[in-house]
mmCIF file of C-alpha atoms and ligand atoms in Angstrom:
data_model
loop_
_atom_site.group_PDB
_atom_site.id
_atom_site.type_symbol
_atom_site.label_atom_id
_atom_site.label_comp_id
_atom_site.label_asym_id
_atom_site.label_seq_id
_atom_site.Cartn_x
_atom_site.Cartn_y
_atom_site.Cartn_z
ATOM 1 C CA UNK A 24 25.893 0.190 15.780
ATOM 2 C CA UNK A 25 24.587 1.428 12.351
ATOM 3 C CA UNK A 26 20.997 1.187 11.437
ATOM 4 C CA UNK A 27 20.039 -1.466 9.151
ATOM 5 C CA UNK A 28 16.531 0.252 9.204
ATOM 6 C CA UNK A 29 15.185 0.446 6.107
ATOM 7 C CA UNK A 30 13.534 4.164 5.390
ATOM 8 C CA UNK A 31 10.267 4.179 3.879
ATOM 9 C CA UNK A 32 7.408 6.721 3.328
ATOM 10 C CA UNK A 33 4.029 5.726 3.771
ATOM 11 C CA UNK A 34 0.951 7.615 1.206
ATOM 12 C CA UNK A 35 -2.367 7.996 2.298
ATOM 13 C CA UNK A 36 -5.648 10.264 1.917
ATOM 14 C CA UNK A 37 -8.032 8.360 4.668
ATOM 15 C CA UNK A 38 -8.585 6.552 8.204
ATOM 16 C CA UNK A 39 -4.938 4.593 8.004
ATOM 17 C CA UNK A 40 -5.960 1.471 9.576
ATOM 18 C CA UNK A 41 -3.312 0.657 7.138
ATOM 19 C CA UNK A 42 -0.959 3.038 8.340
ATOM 20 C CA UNK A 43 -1.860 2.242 12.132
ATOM 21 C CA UNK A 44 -1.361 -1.842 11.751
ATOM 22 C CA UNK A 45 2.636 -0.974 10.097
ATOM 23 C CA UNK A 46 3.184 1.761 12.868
ATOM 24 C CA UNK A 47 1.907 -0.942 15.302
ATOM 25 C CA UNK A 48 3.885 -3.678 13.956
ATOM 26 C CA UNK A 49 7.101 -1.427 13.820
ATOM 27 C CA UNK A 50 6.657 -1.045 17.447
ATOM 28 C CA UNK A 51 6.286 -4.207 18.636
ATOM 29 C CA UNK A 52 9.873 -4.429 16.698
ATOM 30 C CA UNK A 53 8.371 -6.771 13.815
ATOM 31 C CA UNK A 54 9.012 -4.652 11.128
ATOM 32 C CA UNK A 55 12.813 -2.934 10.460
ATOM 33 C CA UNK A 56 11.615 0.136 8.994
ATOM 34 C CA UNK A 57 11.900 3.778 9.640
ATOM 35 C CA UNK A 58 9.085 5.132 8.711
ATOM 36 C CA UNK A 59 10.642 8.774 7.574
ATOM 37 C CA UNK A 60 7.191 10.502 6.711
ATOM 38 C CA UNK A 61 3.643 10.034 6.262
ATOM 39 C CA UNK A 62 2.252 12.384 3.228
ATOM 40 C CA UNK A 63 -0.742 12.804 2.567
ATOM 41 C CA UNK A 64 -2.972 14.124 -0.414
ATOM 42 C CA UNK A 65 -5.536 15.689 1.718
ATOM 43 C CA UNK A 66 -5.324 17.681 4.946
ATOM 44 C CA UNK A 67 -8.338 16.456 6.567
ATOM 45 C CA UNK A 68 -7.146 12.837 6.490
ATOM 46 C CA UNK A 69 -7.072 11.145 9.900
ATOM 47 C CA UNK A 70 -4.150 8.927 9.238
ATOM 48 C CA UNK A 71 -2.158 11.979 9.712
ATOM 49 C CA UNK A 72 -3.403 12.266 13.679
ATOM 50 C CA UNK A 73 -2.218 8.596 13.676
ATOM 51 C CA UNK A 74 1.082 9.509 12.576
ATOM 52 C CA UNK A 75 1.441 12.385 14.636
ATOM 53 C CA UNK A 76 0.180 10.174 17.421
ATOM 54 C CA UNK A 77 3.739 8.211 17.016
ATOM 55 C CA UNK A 78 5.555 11.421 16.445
ATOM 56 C CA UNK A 79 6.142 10.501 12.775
ATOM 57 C CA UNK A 80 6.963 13.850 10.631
ATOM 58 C CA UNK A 81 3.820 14.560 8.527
ATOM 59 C CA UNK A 82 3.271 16.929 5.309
ATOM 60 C CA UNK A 83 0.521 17.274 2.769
ATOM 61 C CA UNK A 84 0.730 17.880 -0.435
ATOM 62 C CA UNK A 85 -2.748 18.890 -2.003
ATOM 63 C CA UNK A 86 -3.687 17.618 -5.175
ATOM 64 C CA UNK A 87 -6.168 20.194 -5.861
ATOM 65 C CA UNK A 88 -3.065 22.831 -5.122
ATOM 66 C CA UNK A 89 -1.824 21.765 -9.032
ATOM 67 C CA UNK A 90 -2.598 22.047 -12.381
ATOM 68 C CA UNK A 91 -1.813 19.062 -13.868
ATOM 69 C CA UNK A 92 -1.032 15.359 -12.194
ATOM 70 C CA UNK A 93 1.959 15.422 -13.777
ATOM 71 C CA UNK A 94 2.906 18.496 -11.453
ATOM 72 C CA UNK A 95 1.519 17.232 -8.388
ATOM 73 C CA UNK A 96 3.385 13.722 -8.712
ATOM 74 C CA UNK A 97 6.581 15.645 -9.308
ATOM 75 C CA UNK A 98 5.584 17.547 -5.789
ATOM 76 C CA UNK A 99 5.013 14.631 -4.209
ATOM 77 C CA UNK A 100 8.396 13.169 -5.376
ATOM 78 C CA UNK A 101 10.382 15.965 -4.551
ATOM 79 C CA UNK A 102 8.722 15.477 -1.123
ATOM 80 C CA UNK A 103 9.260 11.491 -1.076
ATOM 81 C CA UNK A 104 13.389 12.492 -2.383
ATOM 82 C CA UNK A 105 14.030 14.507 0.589
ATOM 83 C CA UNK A 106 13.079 12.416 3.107
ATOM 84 C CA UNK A 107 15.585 9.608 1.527
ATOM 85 C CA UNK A 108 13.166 6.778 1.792
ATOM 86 C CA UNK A 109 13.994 3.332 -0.122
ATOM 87 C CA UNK A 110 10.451 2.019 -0.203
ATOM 88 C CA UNK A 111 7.424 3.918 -0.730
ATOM 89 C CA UNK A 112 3.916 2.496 0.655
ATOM 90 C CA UNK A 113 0.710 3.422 -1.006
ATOM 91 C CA UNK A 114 -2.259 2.400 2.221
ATOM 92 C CA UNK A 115 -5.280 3.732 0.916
ATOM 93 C CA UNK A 116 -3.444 6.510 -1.433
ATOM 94 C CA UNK A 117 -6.871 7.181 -3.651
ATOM 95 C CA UNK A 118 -4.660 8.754 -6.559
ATOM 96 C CA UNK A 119 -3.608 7.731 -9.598
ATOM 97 C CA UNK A 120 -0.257 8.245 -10.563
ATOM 98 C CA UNK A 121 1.780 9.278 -13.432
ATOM 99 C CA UNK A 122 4.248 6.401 -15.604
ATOM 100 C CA UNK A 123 7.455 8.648 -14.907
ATOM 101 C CA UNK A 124 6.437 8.728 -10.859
ATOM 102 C CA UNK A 125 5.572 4.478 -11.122
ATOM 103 C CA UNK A 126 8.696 4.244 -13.246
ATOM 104 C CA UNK A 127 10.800 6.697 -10.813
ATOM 105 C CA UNK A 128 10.294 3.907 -7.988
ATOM 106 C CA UNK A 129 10.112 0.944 -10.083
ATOM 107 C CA UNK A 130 10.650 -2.299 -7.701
ATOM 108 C CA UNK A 131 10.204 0.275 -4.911
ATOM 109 C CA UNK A 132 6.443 1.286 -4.517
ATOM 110 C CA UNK A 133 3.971 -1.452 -3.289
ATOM 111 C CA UNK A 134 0.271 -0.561 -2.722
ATOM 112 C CA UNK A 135 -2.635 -2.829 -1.233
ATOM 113 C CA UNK A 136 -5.728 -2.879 -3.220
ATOM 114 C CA UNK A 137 -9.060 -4.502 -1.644
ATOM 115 C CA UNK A 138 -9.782 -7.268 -4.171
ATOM 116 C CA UNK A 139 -8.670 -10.099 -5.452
ATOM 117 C CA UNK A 140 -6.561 -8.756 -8.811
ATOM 118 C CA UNK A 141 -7.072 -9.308 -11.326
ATOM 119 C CA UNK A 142 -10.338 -9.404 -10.484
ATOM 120 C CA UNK A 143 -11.977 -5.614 -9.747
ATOM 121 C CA UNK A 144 -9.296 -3.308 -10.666
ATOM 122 C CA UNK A 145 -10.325 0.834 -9.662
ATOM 123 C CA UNK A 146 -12.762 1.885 -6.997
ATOM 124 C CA UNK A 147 -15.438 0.264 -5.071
ATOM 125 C CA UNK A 148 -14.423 -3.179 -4.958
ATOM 126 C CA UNK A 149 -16.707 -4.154 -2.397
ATOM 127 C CA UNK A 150 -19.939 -3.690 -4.226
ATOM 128 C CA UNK A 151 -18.024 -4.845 -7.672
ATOM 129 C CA UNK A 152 -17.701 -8.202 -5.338
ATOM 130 C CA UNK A 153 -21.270 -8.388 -4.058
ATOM 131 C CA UNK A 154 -22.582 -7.459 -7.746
ATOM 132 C CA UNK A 155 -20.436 -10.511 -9.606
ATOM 133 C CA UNK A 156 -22.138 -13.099 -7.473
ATOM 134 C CA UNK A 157 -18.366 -13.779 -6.125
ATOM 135 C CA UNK A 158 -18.134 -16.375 -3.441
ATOM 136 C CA UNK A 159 -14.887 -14.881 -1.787
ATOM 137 C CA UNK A 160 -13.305 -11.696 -2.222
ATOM 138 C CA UNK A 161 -10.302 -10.031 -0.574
ATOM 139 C CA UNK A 162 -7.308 -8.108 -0.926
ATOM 140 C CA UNK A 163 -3.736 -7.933 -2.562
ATOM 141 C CA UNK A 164 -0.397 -6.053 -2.314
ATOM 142 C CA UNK A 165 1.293 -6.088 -5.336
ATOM 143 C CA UNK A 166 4.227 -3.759 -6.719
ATOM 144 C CA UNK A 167 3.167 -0.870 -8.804
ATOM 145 C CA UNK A 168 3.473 -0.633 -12.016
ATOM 146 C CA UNK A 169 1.958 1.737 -14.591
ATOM 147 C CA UNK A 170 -0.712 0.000 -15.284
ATOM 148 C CA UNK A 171 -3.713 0.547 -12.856
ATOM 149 C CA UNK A 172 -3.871 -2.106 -10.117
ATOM 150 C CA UNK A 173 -2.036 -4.386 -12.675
ATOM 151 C CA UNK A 174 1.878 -4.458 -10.991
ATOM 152 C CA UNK A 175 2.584 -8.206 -10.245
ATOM 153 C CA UNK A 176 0.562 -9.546 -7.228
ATOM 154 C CA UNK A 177 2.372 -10.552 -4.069
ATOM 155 C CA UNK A 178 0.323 -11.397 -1.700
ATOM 156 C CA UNK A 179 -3.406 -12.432 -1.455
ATOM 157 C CA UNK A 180 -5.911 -12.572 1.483
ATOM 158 C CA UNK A 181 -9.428 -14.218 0.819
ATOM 159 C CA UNK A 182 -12.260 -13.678 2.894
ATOM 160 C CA UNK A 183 -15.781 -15.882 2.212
ATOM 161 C CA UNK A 184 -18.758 -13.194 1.204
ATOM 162 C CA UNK A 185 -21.920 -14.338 3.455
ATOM 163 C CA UNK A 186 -25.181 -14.064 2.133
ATOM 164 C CA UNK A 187 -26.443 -11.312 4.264
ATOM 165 C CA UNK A 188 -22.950 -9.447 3.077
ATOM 166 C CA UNK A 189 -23.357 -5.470 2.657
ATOM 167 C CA UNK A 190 -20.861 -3.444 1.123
ATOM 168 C CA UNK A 191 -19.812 -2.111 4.741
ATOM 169 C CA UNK A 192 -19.636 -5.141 6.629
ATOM 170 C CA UNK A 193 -17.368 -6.971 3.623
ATOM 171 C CA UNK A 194 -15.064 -3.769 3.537
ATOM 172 C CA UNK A 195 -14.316 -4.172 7.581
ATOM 173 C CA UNK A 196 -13.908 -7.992 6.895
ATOM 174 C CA UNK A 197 -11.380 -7.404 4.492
ATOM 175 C CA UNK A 198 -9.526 -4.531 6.111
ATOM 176 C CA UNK A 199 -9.534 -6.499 9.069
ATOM 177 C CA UNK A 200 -7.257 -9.094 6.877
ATOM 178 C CA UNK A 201 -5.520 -6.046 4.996
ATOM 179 C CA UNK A 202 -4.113 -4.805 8.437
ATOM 180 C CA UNK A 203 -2.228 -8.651 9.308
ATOM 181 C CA UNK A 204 -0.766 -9.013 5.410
ATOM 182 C CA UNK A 205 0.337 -5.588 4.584
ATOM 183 C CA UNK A 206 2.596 -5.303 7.660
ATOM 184 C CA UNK A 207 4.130 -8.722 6.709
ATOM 185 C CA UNK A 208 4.641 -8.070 2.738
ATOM 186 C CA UNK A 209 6.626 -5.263 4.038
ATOM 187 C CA UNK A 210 8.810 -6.986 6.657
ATOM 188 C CA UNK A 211 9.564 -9.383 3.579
ATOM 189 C CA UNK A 212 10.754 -5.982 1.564
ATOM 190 C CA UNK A 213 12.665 -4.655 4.195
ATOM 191 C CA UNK A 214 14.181 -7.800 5.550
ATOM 192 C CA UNK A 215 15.621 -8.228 2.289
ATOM 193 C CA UNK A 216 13.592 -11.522 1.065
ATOM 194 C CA UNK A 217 11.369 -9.778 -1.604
ATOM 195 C CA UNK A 218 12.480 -7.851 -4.469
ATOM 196 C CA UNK A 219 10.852 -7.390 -7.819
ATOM 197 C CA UNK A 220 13.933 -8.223 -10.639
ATOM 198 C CA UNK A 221 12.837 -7.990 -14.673
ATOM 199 C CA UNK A 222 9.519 -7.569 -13.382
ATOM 200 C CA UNK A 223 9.524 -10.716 -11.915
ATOM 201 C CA UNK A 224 8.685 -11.078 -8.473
ATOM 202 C CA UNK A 225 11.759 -12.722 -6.294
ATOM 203 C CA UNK A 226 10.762 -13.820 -3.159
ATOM 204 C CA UNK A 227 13.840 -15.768 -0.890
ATOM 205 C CA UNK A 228 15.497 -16.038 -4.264
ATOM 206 C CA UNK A 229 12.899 -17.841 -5.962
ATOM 207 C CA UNK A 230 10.761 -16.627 -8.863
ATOM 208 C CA UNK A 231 7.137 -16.021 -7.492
ATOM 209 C CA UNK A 232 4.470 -17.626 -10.176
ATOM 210 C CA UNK A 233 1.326 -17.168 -7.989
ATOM 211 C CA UNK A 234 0.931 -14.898 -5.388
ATOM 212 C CA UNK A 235 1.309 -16.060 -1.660
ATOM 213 C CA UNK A 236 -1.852 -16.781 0.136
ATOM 214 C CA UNK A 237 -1.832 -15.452 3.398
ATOM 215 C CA UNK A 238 -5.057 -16.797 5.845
HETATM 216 C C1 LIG B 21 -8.020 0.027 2.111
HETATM 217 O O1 LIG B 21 -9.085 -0.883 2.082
HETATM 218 C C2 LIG B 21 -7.141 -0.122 0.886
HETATM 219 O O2 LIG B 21 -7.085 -1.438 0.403
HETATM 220 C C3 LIG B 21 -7.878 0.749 -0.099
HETATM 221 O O3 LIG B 21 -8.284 1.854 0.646
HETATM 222 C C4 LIG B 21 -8.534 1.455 1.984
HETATM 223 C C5 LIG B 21 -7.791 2.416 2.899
HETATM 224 O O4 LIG B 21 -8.143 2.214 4.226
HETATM 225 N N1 LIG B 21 -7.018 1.123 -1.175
HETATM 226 C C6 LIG B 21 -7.447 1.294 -2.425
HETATM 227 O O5 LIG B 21 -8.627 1.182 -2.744
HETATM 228 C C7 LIG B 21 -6.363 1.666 -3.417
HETATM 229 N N2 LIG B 21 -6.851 1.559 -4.759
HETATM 230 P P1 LIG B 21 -7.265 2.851 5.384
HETATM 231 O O6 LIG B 21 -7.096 4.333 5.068
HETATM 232 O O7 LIG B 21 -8.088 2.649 6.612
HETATM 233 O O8 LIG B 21 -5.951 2.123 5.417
#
């Protein structure tokens, strides 16, 4: 019977709780992916012991092994290429990348960002929360595009910020939510319901105006 698998590669330079919650989800059979490779920017990231934990092929391709980002994105494509992969998942993938690598997978690169875009856009999200006085924060999974953490928004999780709220204990609240919608963004992908088409996000043929809330 042929495989109707979809073949993805999944980026990452930490833990992978990310990475663990899609291998987890793959197999319990929820997800039809293959998961081809899981590359990684740094060698000392644990998501790669998760991966080899599942006997998923592994490879790392050092960013501070280039001179330029423009070189190490085309490394990292060549790398992505070979492999054959149709979707490529940024989980916690702490680079930023180069317009011809966004535009190279255009409609095929998602990432998950822990915030509610457009609000807090970049790095430490958490405390960005906690310092605006928000009453809820969260996370999204949008498509990539070339603007930083501004491809159109998918999906949304929202999590209540409690008064005694630390950075820490919001970031494990909202991972904890990360790790139920990434998994399901992606079955939508590979499943064939989601697509993005003009830049406009398709999701079971109809145009997507707000993102999906996801509890
Ligand atoms: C996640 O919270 C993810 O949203 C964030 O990094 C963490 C990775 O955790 N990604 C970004 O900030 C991307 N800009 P993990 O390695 O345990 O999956």
């Amino acid at each position: 019977m042929a495989d109707t698998r979809l073949p993805v590669v999944i980026l990452i330079s930490g833990g992978g709780t990310n990475l663990q919650a899609i291998i987890d989800a793959q197999q319990r059979g929820e997800l039809p992916i293959e998961i081809r490779a899981v590359i990684s920017n740094r060698a000392d990231a644990f998501g790669l012991e998760r991966a080899r934990r599942a006997c998923i092929a592994i490879s790392v391709v050092e960013h501070t092994q280039f001179a330029s980002r423009a070189e190490f994105d085309q490394a990292l494509q060549t790398r992505i290429d070979a492999t054959g992969a149709q979707l490529i998942i940024l989980a916690g993938f702490m680079r930023i990348l180069t317009p011809d690598f966004v535009q190279h997978y255009s409609g095929r690169l998602l990432n998950i960002h822990p915030s509610l875009l457009p609000k807090h856009r970049g790095l430490r999200t958490h405390e960005a929360a906690l310092a605006a006085g928000d009453a809820q924060h969260g996370a999204s999974v949008h498509f990539v595009s070339t603007e930083l953490d501004g491809g159109p928004v998918i999906a949304q999780t929202r999590v209540p910020i409690l008064a005694d709220d630390t950075a820490a204990t919001l970031a494990e609240r909202v991972r904890a939510q990360e790790r139920i919608i990434y998994p399901l963004v992606i079955g939508w992908y590979a499943s064939g319901r989601l697509r993005l088409s003009d830049g406009q996000i398709v999701l079971d043929e109809q145009i997507l105006r707000t993102p999906r809330l996801i509890a």
